[in-house]
PDB file of N, CA, C and O and ligand atoms in Angstrom:
ATOM      1  N   MET A  29      -0.155  -4.718   8.504  1.00  0.00           N
ATOM      2  CA  MET A  29       1.216  -4.450   8.050  1.00  0.00           C
ATOM      3  C   MET A  29       2.113  -4.225   9.262  1.00  0.00           C
ATOM      4  O   MET A  29       1.820  -3.409  10.110  1.00  0.00           O
ATOM      5  N   VAL A  30       3.176  -4.986   9.326  1.00  0.00           N
ATOM      6  CA  VAL A  30       4.207  -4.741  10.330  1.00  0.00           C
ATOM      7  C   VAL A  30       5.495  -4.412   9.603  1.00  0.00           C
ATOM      8  O   VAL A  30       5.663  -4.722   8.419  1.00  0.00           O
ATOM      9  N   CYS A  31       6.411  -3.773  10.305  1.00  0.00           N
ATOM     10  CA  CYS A  31       7.688  -3.438   9.701  1.00  0.00           C
ATOM     11  C   CYS A  31       8.447  -4.717   9.345  1.00  0.00           C
ATOM     12  O   CYS A  31       8.627  -5.583  10.204  1.00  0.00           O
ATOM     13  N   PRO A  32       8.883  -4.856   8.105  1.00  0.00           N
ATOM     14  CA  PRO A  32       9.583  -6.078   7.714  1.00  0.00           C
ATOM     15  C   PRO A  32      10.963  -6.186   8.344  1.00  0.00           C
ATOM     16  O   PRO A  32      11.567  -7.249   8.330  1.00  0.00           O
ATOM     17  N   TYR A  33      11.433  -5.091   8.897  1.00  0.00           N
ATOM     18  CA  TYR A  33      12.774  -5.097   9.470  1.00  0.00           C
ATOM     19  C   TYR A  33      12.740  -5.371  10.972  1.00  0.00           C
ATOM     20  O   TYR A  33      13.460  -6.220  11.474  1.00  0.00           O
ATOM     21  N   CYS A  34      11.889  -4.660  11.699  1.00  0.00           N
ATOM     22  CA  CYS A  34      11.894  -4.788  13.161  1.00  0.00           C
ATOM     23  C   CYS A  34      10.599  -5.374  13.703  1.00  0.00           C
ATOM     24  O   CYS A  34      10.458  -5.554  14.911  1.00  0.00           O
ATOM     25  N   SER A  35       9.651  -5.658  12.814  1.00  0.00           N
ATOM     26  CA  SER A  35       8.371  -6.271  13.184  1.00  0.00           C
ATOM     27  C   SER A  35       7.498  -5.379  14.056  1.00  0.00           C
ATOM     28  O   SER A  35       6.537  -5.833  14.659  1.00  0.00           O
ATOM     29  N   SER A  36       7.840  -4.101  14.122  1.00  0.00           N
ATOM     30  CA  SER A  36       6.999  -3.166  14.856  1.00  0.00           C
ATOM     31  C   SER A  36       5.671  -2.958  14.133  1.00  0.00           C
ATOM     32  O   SER A  36       5.602  -3.022  12.905  1.00  0.00           O
ATOM     33  N   LYS A  37       4.630  -2.711  14.917  1.00  0.00           N
ATOM     34  CA  LYS A  37       3.344  -2.376  14.318  1.00  0.00           C
ATOM     35  C   LYS A  37       3.157  -0.871  14.196  1.00  0.00           C
ATOM     36  O   LYS A  37       2.104  -0.406  13.755  1.00  0.00           O
ATOM     37  N   GLU A  38       4.193  -0.119  14.555  1.00  0.00           N
ATOM     38  CA  GLU A  38       4.129   1.339  14.457  1.00  0.00           C
ATOM     39  C   GLU A  38       4.439   1.765  13.029  1.00  0.00           C
ATOM     40  O   GLU A  38       5.420   2.444  12.761  1.00  0.00           O
ATOM     41  N   VAL A  39       3.606   1.336  12.114  1.00  0.00           N
ATOM     42  CA  VAL A  39       3.845   1.561  10.694  1.00  0.00           C
ATOM     43  C   VAL A  39       2.779   2.495  10.153  1.00  0.00           C
ATOM     44  O   VAL A  39       1.587   2.307  10.408  1.00  0.00           O
ATOM     45  N   GLY A  40       3.232   3.501   9.444  1.00  0.00           N
ATOM     46  CA  GLY A  40       2.303   4.415   8.816  1.00  0.00           C
ATOM     47  C   GLY A  40       2.354   4.278   7.311  1.00  0.00           C
ATOM     48  O   GLY A  40       3.399   3.991   6.740  1.00  0.00           O
ATOM     49  N   LYS A  41       1.215   4.470   6.679  1.00  0.00           N
ATOM     50  CA  LYS A  41       1.170   4.466   5.223  1.00  0.00           C
ATOM     51  C   LYS A  41       1.338   5.894   4.740  1.00  0.00           C
ATOM     52  O   LYS A  41       0.602   6.786   5.138  1.00  0.00           O
ATOM     53  N   ILE A  42       2.343   6.106   3.904  1.00  0.00           N
ATOM     54  CA  ILE A  42       2.647   7.475   3.479  1.00  0.00           C
ATOM     55  C   ILE A  42       2.415   7.684   1.997  1.00  0.00           C
ATOM     56  O   ILE A  42       2.624   8.759   1.480  1.00  0.00           O
ATOM     57  N   GLY A  43       2.010   6.643   1.300  1.00  0.00           N
ATOM     58  CA  GLY A  43       1.738   6.763  -0.123  1.00  0.00           C
ATOM     59  C   GLY A  43       0.954   5.562  -0.582  1.00  0.00           C
ATOM     60  O   GLY A  43       0.551   4.730   0.221  1.00  0.00           O
ATOM     61  N   VAL A  44       0.752   5.471  -1.887  1.00  0.00           N
ATOM     62  CA  VAL A  44      -0.057   4.394  -2.442  1.00  0.00           C
ATOM     63  C   VAL A  44       0.505   3.030  -2.034  1.00  0.00           C
ATOM     64  O   VAL A  44      -0.219   2.149  -1.594  1.00  0.00           O
ATOM     65  N   ALA A  45       1.809   2.882  -2.178  1.00  0.00           N
ATOM     66  CA  ALA A  45       2.450   1.622  -1.791  1.00  0.00           C
ATOM     67  C   ALA A  45       3.712   1.930  -1.007  1.00  0.00           C
ATOM     68  O   ALA A  45       4.718   1.250  -1.109  1.00  0.00           O
ATOM     69  N   GLN A  46       3.634   2.987  -0.192  1.00  0.00           N
ATOM     70  CA  GLN A  46       4.795   3.412   0.586  1.00  0.00           C
ATOM     71  C   GLN A  46       4.452   3.402   2.065  1.00  0.00           C
ATOM     72  O   GLN A  46       3.372   3.843   2.473  1.00  0.00           O
ATOM     73  N   TYR A  47       5.385   2.909   2.845  1.00  0.00           N
ATOM     74  CA  TYR A  47       5.161   2.762   4.277  1.00  0.00           C
ATOM     75  C   TYR A  47       6.366   3.300   5.036  1.00  0.00           C
ATOM     76  O   TYR A  47       7.474   3.367   4.515  1.00  0.00           O
ATOM     77  N   TYR A  48       6.099   3.629   6.293  1.00  0.00           N
ATOM     78  CA  TYR A  48       7.146   4.186   7.138  1.00  0.00           C
ATOM     79  C   TYR A  48       7.038   3.583   8.520  1.00  0.00           C
ATOM     80  O   TYR A  48       5.936   3.458   9.061  1.00  0.00           O
ATOM     81  N   CYS A  49       8.174   3.181   9.086  1.00  0.00           N
ATOM     82  CA  CYS A  49       8.190   2.614  10.424  1.00  0.00           C
ATOM     83  C   CYS A  49       8.643   3.672  11.413  1.00  0.00           C
ATOM     84  O   CYS A  49       9.746   4.206  11.295  1.00  0.00           O
ATOM     85  N   TRP A  50       7.803   3.973  12.384  1.00  0.00           N
ATOM     86  CA  TRP A  50       8.131   4.979  13.387  1.00  0.00           C
ATOM     87  C   TRP A  50       9.113   4.433  14.402  1.00  0.00           C
ATOM     88  O   TRP A  50       9.700   5.188  15.171  1.00  0.00           O
ATOM     89  N   ASN A  51       9.298   3.138  14.427  1.00  0.00           N
ATOM     90  CA  ASN A  51      10.184   2.532  15.418  1.00  0.00           C
ATOM     91  C   ASN A  51      11.643   2.552  14.963  1.00  0.00           C
ATOM     92  O   ASN A  51      12.529   2.931  15.727  1.00  0.00           O
ATOM     93  N   CYS A  52      11.893   2.150  13.730  1.00  0.00           N
ATOM     94  CA  CYS A  52      13.283   2.082  13.257  1.00  0.00           C
ATOM     95  C   CYS A  52      13.550   3.071  12.125  1.00  0.00           C
ATOM     96  O   CYS A  52      14.638   3.071  11.557  1.00  0.00           O
ATOM     97  N   PHE A  53      12.560   3.921  11.797  1.00  0.00           N
ATOM     98  CA  PHE A  53      12.723   4.988  10.803  1.00  0.00           C
ATOM     99  C   PHE A  53      13.065   4.458   9.418  1.00  0.00           C
ATOM    100  O   PHE A  53      13.738   5.119   8.642  1.00  0.00           O
ATOM    101  N   LEU A  54      12.603   3.264   9.149  1.00  0.00           N
ATOM    102  CA  LEU A  54      12.791   2.691   7.831  1.00  0.00           C
ATOM    103  C   LEU A  54      11.575   3.042   6.975  1.00  0.00           C
ATOM    104  O   LEU A  54      10.445   3.062   7.458  1.00  0.00           O
ATOM    105  N   GLU A  55      11.855   3.328   5.717  1.00  0.00           N
ATOM    106  CA  GLU A  55      10.773   3.581   4.783  1.00  0.00           C
ATOM    107  C   GLU A  55      10.892   2.566   3.660  1.00  0.00           C
ATOM    108  O   GLU A  55      11.993   2.189   3.278  1.00  0.00           O
ATOM    109  N   TRP A  56       9.774   2.093   3.193  1.00  0.00           N
ATOM    110  CA  TRP A  56       9.860   1.149   2.086  1.00  0.00           C
ATOM    111  C   TRP A  56       8.672   1.302   1.168  1.00  0.00           C
ATOM    112  O   TRP A  56       7.624   1.823   1.550  1.00  0.00           O
ATOM    113  N   GLU A  57       8.866   0.885  -0.048  1.00  0.00           N
ATOM    114  CA  GLU A  57       7.781   0.875  -1.003  1.00  0.00           C
ATOM    115  C   GLU A  57       7.747  -0.485  -1.676  1.00  0.00           C
ATOM    116  O   GLU A  57       8.738  -1.209  -1.713  1.00  0.00           O
ATOM    117  N   ILE A  58       6.604  -0.822  -2.175  1.00  0.00           N
ATOM    118  CA  ILE A  58       6.422  -2.096  -2.852  1.00  0.00           C
ATOM    119  C   ILE A  58       6.141  -1.798  -4.315  1.00  0.00           C
ATOM    120  O   ILE A  58       5.195  -1.078  -4.641  1.00  0.00           O
ATOM    121  N   ASP A  59       7.014  -2.298  -5.182  1.00  0.00           N
ATOM    122  CA  ASP A  59       6.852  -1.983  -6.598  1.00  0.00           C
ATOM    123  C   ASP A  59       5.820  -2.897  -7.248  1.00  0.00           C
ATOM    124  O   ASP A  59       5.213  -3.752  -6.600  1.00  0.00           O
ATOM    125  N   GLU A  60       5.639  -2.707  -8.533  1.00  0.00           N
ATOM    126  CA  GLU A  60       4.575  -3.426  -9.231  1.00  0.00           C
ATOM    127  C   GLU A  60       4.808  -4.932  -9.281  1.00  0.00           C
ATOM    128  O   GLU A  60       3.896  -5.705  -9.520  1.00  0.00           O
ATOM    129  N   ASN A  61       6.056  -5.350  -9.030  1.00  0.00           N
ATOM    130  CA  ASN A  61       6.367  -6.775  -9.010  1.00  0.00           C
ATOM    131  C   ASN A  61       6.278  -7.364  -7.605  1.00  0.00           C
ATOM    132  O   ASN A  61       6.589  -8.527  -7.403  1.00  0.00           O
ATOM    133  N   GLY A  62       5.872  -6.544  -6.661  1.00  0.00           N
ATOM    134  CA  GLY A  62       5.771  -7.022  -5.291  1.00  0.00           C
ATOM    135  C   GLY A  62       7.090  -6.996  -4.542  1.00  0.00           C
ATOM    136  O   GLY A  62       7.191  -7.497  -3.434  1.00  0.00           O
ATOM    137  N   LYS A  63       8.092  -6.390  -5.156  1.00  0.00           N
ATOM    138  CA  LYS A  63       9.401  -6.314  -4.515  1.00  0.00           C
ATOM    139  C   LYS A  63       9.476  -5.118  -3.579  1.00  0.00           C
ATOM    140  O   LYS A  63       9.006  -4.029  -3.903  1.00  0.00           O
ATOM    141  N   CYS A  64      10.046  -5.330  -2.416  1.00  0.00           N
ATOM    142  CA  CYS A  64      10.215  -4.243  -1.461  1.00  0.00           C
ATOM    143  C   CYS A  64      11.504  -3.488  -1.755  1.00  0.00           C
ATOM    144  O   CYS A  64      12.553  -4.087  -1.975  1.00  0.00           O
ATOM    145  N   ILE A  65      11.395  -2.183  -1.762  1.00  0.00           N
ATOM    146  CA  ILE A  65      12.564  -1.320  -1.906  1.00  0.00           C
ATOM    147  C   ILE A  65      12.657  -0.499  -0.619  1.00  0.00           C
ATOM    148  O   ILE A  65      11.712   0.208  -0.258  1.00  0.00           O
ATOM    149  N   PHE A  66      13.788  -0.618   0.058  1.00  0.00           N
ATOM    150  CA  PHE A  66      13.926  -0.015   1.374  1.00  0.00           C
ATOM    151  C   PHE A  66      14.748   1.257   1.320  1.00  0.00           C
ATOM    152  O   PHE A  66      15.709   1.364   0.565  1.00  0.00           O
ATOM    153  N   TYR A  67      14.364   2.181   2.163  1.00  0.00           N
ATOM    154  CA  TYR A  67      15.085   3.444   2.279  1.00  0.00           C
ATOM    155  C   TYR A  67      15.329   3.750   3.742  1.00  0.00           C
ATOM    156  O   TYR A  67      14.478   3.486   4.591  1.00  0.00           O
ATOM    157  N   GLN A  68      16.497   4.295   4.009  1.00  0.00           N
ATOM    158  CA  GLN A  68      16.789   4.812   5.331  1.00  0.00           C
ATOM    159  C   GLN A  68      16.652   6.324   5.282  1.00  0.00           C
ATOM    160  O   GLN A  68      17.207   6.963   4.405  1.00  0.00           O
ATOM    161  N   VAL A  69      15.899   6.874   6.212  1.00  0.00           N
ATOM    162  CA  VAL A  69      15.737   8.318   6.253  1.00  0.00           C
ATOM    163  C   VAL A  69      16.910   8.921   7.017  1.00  0.00           C
ATOM    164  O   VAL A  69      17.136   8.607   8.185  1.00  0.00           O
ATOM    165  N   GLU A  70      17.663   9.770   6.338  1.00  0.00           N
ATOM    166  CA  GLU A  70      18.831  10.385   6.958  1.00  0.00           C
ATOM    167  C   GLU A  70      18.405  11.564   7.834  1.00  0.00           C
ATOM    168  O   GLU A  70      17.272  12.033   7.783  1.00  0.00           O
ATOM    169  N   GLU A  71      19.345  12.038   8.638  1.00  0.00           N
ATOM    170  CA  GLU A  71      19.041  13.124   9.570  1.00  0.00           C
ATOM    171  C   GLU A  71      18.600  14.394   8.856  1.00  0.00           C
ATOM    172  O   GLU A  71      17.838  15.190   9.388  1.00  0.00           O
ATOM    173  N   ASP A  72      19.098  14.587   7.639  1.00  0.00           N
ATOM    174  CA  ASP A  72      18.712  15.784   6.897  1.00  0.00           C
ATOM    175  C   ASP A  72      17.440  15.570   6.081  1.00  0.00           C
ATOM    176  O   ASP A  72      17.023  16.448   5.329  1.00  0.00           O
ATOM    177  N   GLY A  73      16.827  14.401   6.229  1.00  0.00           N
ATOM    178  CA  GLY A  73      15.563  14.148   5.566  1.00  0.00           C
ATOM    179  C   GLY A  73      15.685  13.482   4.214  1.00  0.00           C
ATOM    180  O   GLY A  73      14.684  13.107   3.615  1.00  0.00           O
ATOM    181  N   SER A  74      16.915  13.303   3.752  1.00  0.00           N
ATOM    182  CA  SER A  74      17.092  12.632   2.471  1.00  0.00           C
ATOM    183  C   SER A  74      16.973  11.117   2.658  1.00  0.00           C
ATOM    184  O   SER A  74      17.044  10.602   3.777  1.00  0.00           O
ATOM    185  N   LEU A  75      16.809  10.419   1.562  1.00  0.00           N
ATOM    186  CA  LEU A  75      16.618   8.980   1.609  1.00  0.00           C
ATOM    187  C   LEU A  75      17.812   8.268   0.984  1.00  0.00           C
ATOM    188  O   LEU A  75      18.286   8.645  -0.080  1.00  0.00           O
ATOM    189  N   SER A  76      18.284   7.229   1.677  1.00  0.00           N
ATOM    190  CA  SER A  76      19.299   6.354   1.100  1.00  0.00           C
ATOM    191  C   SER A  76      18.628   5.027   0.773  1.00  0.00           C
ATOM    192  O   SER A  76      17.961   4.448   1.624  1.00  0.00           O
ATOM    193  N   CYS A  77      18.814   4.571  -0.455  1.00  0.00           N
ATOM    194  CA  CYS A  77      18.216   3.304  -0.859  1.00  0.00           C
ATOM    195  C   CYS A  77      19.064   2.157  -0.315  1.00  0.00           C
ATOM    196  O   CYS A  77      20.225   2.003  -0.684  1.00  0.00           O
ATOM    197  N   LEU A  78      18.491   1.359   0.568  1.00  0.00           N
ATOM    198  CA  LEU A  78      19.253   0.262   1.164  1.00  0.00           C
ATOM    199  C   LEU A  78      19.489  -0.865   0.179  1.00  0.00           C
ATOM    200  O   LEU A  78      20.452  -1.614   0.305  1.00  0.00           O
ATOM    201  N   ASN A  79      18.633  -0.996  -0.814  1.00  0.00           N
ATOM    202  CA  ASN A  79      18.854  -2.019  -1.836  1.00  0.00           C
ATOM    203  C   ASN A  79      20.132  -1.726  -2.619  1.00  0.00           C
ATOM    204  O   ASN A  79      20.834  -2.637  -3.032  1.00  0.00           O
ATOM    205  N   ASP A  80      20.433  -0.430  -2.797  1.00  0.00           N
ATOM    206  CA  ASP A  80      21.662  -0.064  -3.487  1.00  0.00           C
ATOM    207  C   ASP A  80      22.883  -0.398  -2.645  1.00  0.00           C
ATOM    208  O   ASP A  80      23.946  -0.723  -3.159  1.00  0.00           O
ATOM    209  N   ILE A  81      22.714  -0.303  -1.331  1.00  0.00           N
ATOM    210  CA  ILE A  81      23.845  -0.512  -0.432  1.00  0.00           C
ATOM    211  C   ILE A  81      24.069  -1.999  -0.163  1.00  0.00           C
ATOM    212  O   ILE A  81      25.182  -2.494  -0.232  1.00  0.00           O
ATOM    213  N   PHE A  82      22.984  -2.698   0.116  1.00  0.00           N
ATOM    214  CA  PHE A  82      23.104  -4.089   0.557  1.00  0.00           C
ATOM    215  C   PHE A  82      22.727  -5.092  -0.520  1.00  0.00           C
ATOM    216  O   PHE A  82      22.869  -6.288  -0.318  1.00  0.00           O
ATOM    217  N   GLY A  83      22.214  -4.622  -1.637  1.00  0.00           N
ATOM    218  CA  GLY A  83      21.732  -5.538  -2.660  1.00  0.00           C
ATOM    219  C   GLY A  83      20.252  -5.830  -2.461  1.00  0.00           C
ATOM    220  O   GLY A  83      19.658  -5.477  -1.450  1.00  0.00           O
ATOM    221  N   ASP A  84      19.676  -6.479  -3.425  1.00  0.00           N
ATOM    222  CA  ASP A  84      18.236  -6.706  -3.404  1.00  0.00           C
ATOM    223  C   ASP A  84      17.823  -7.781  -2.409  1.00  0.00           C
ATOM    224  O   ASP A  84      16.662  -7.904  -2.076  1.00  0.00           O
ATOM    225  N   ASP A  85      18.765  -8.567  -1.949  1.00  0.00           N
ATOM    226  CA  ASP A  85      18.396  -9.720  -1.143  1.00  0.00           C
ATOM    227  C   ASP A  85      18.784  -9.603   0.317  1.00  0.00           C
ATOM    228  O   ASP A  85      18.804 -10.575   1.046  1.00  0.00           O
ATOM    229  N   TRP A  86      19.078  -8.392   0.758  1.00  0.00           N
ATOM    230  CA  TRP A  86      19.494  -8.252   2.153  1.00  0.00           C
ATOM    231  C   TRP A  86      18.357  -8.591   3.093  1.00  0.00           C
ATOM    232  O   TRP A  86      18.579  -9.044   4.196  1.00  0.00           O
ATOM    233  N   PHE A  87      17.153  -8.379   2.633  1.00  0.00           N
ATOM    234  CA  PHE A  87      16.012  -8.768   3.451  1.00  0.00           C
ATOM    235  C   PHE A  87      15.221  -9.829   2.718  1.00  0.00           C
ATOM    236  O   PHE A  87      14.821  -9.641   1.584  1.00  0.00           O
ATOM    237  N   LYS A  88      15.026 -10.933   3.393  1.00  0.00           N
ATOM    238  CA  LYS A  88      14.197 -12.004   2.822  1.00  0.00           C
ATOM    239  C   LYS A  88      12.858 -11.995   3.540  1.00  0.00           C
ATOM    240  O   LYS A  88      12.800 -12.066   4.752  1.00  0.00           O
ATOM    241  N   GLU A  89      11.829 -11.918   2.759  1.00  0.00           N
ATOM    242  CA  GLU A  89      10.503 -11.888   3.357  1.00  0.00           C
ATOM    243  C   GLU A  89      10.209 -13.216   4.051  1.00  0.00           C
ATOM    244  O   GLU A  89      10.519 -14.272   3.546  1.00  0.00           O
ATOM    245  N   ALA A  90       9.656 -13.099   5.230  1.00  0.00           N
ATOM    246  CA  ALA A  90       9.395 -14.296   6.034  1.00  0.00           C
ATOM    247  C   ALA A  90       8.285 -15.124   5.389  1.00  0.00           C
ATOM    248  O   ALA A  90       7.394 -14.578   4.772  1.00  0.00           O
TER     249      ALA A  90
HETATM  250 ZN1  LIG B 120      10.815  -0.941  11.823  1.00  0.00          ZN
END
């Protein structure tokens, strides 16, 4: 698993289908349909859903 955003291999698994990139601080989960849902971790520790901000297609899987 590499980060789908920055291609870093500094990726940690934080849940059943949840991952975290130590390089760009992006968090994402893969839902039951195989769709990636991305979150940005804010300075206060809260999560902003990037799919809500940019839409579902801001990232196209390579
Ligand atoms: Zn990354």
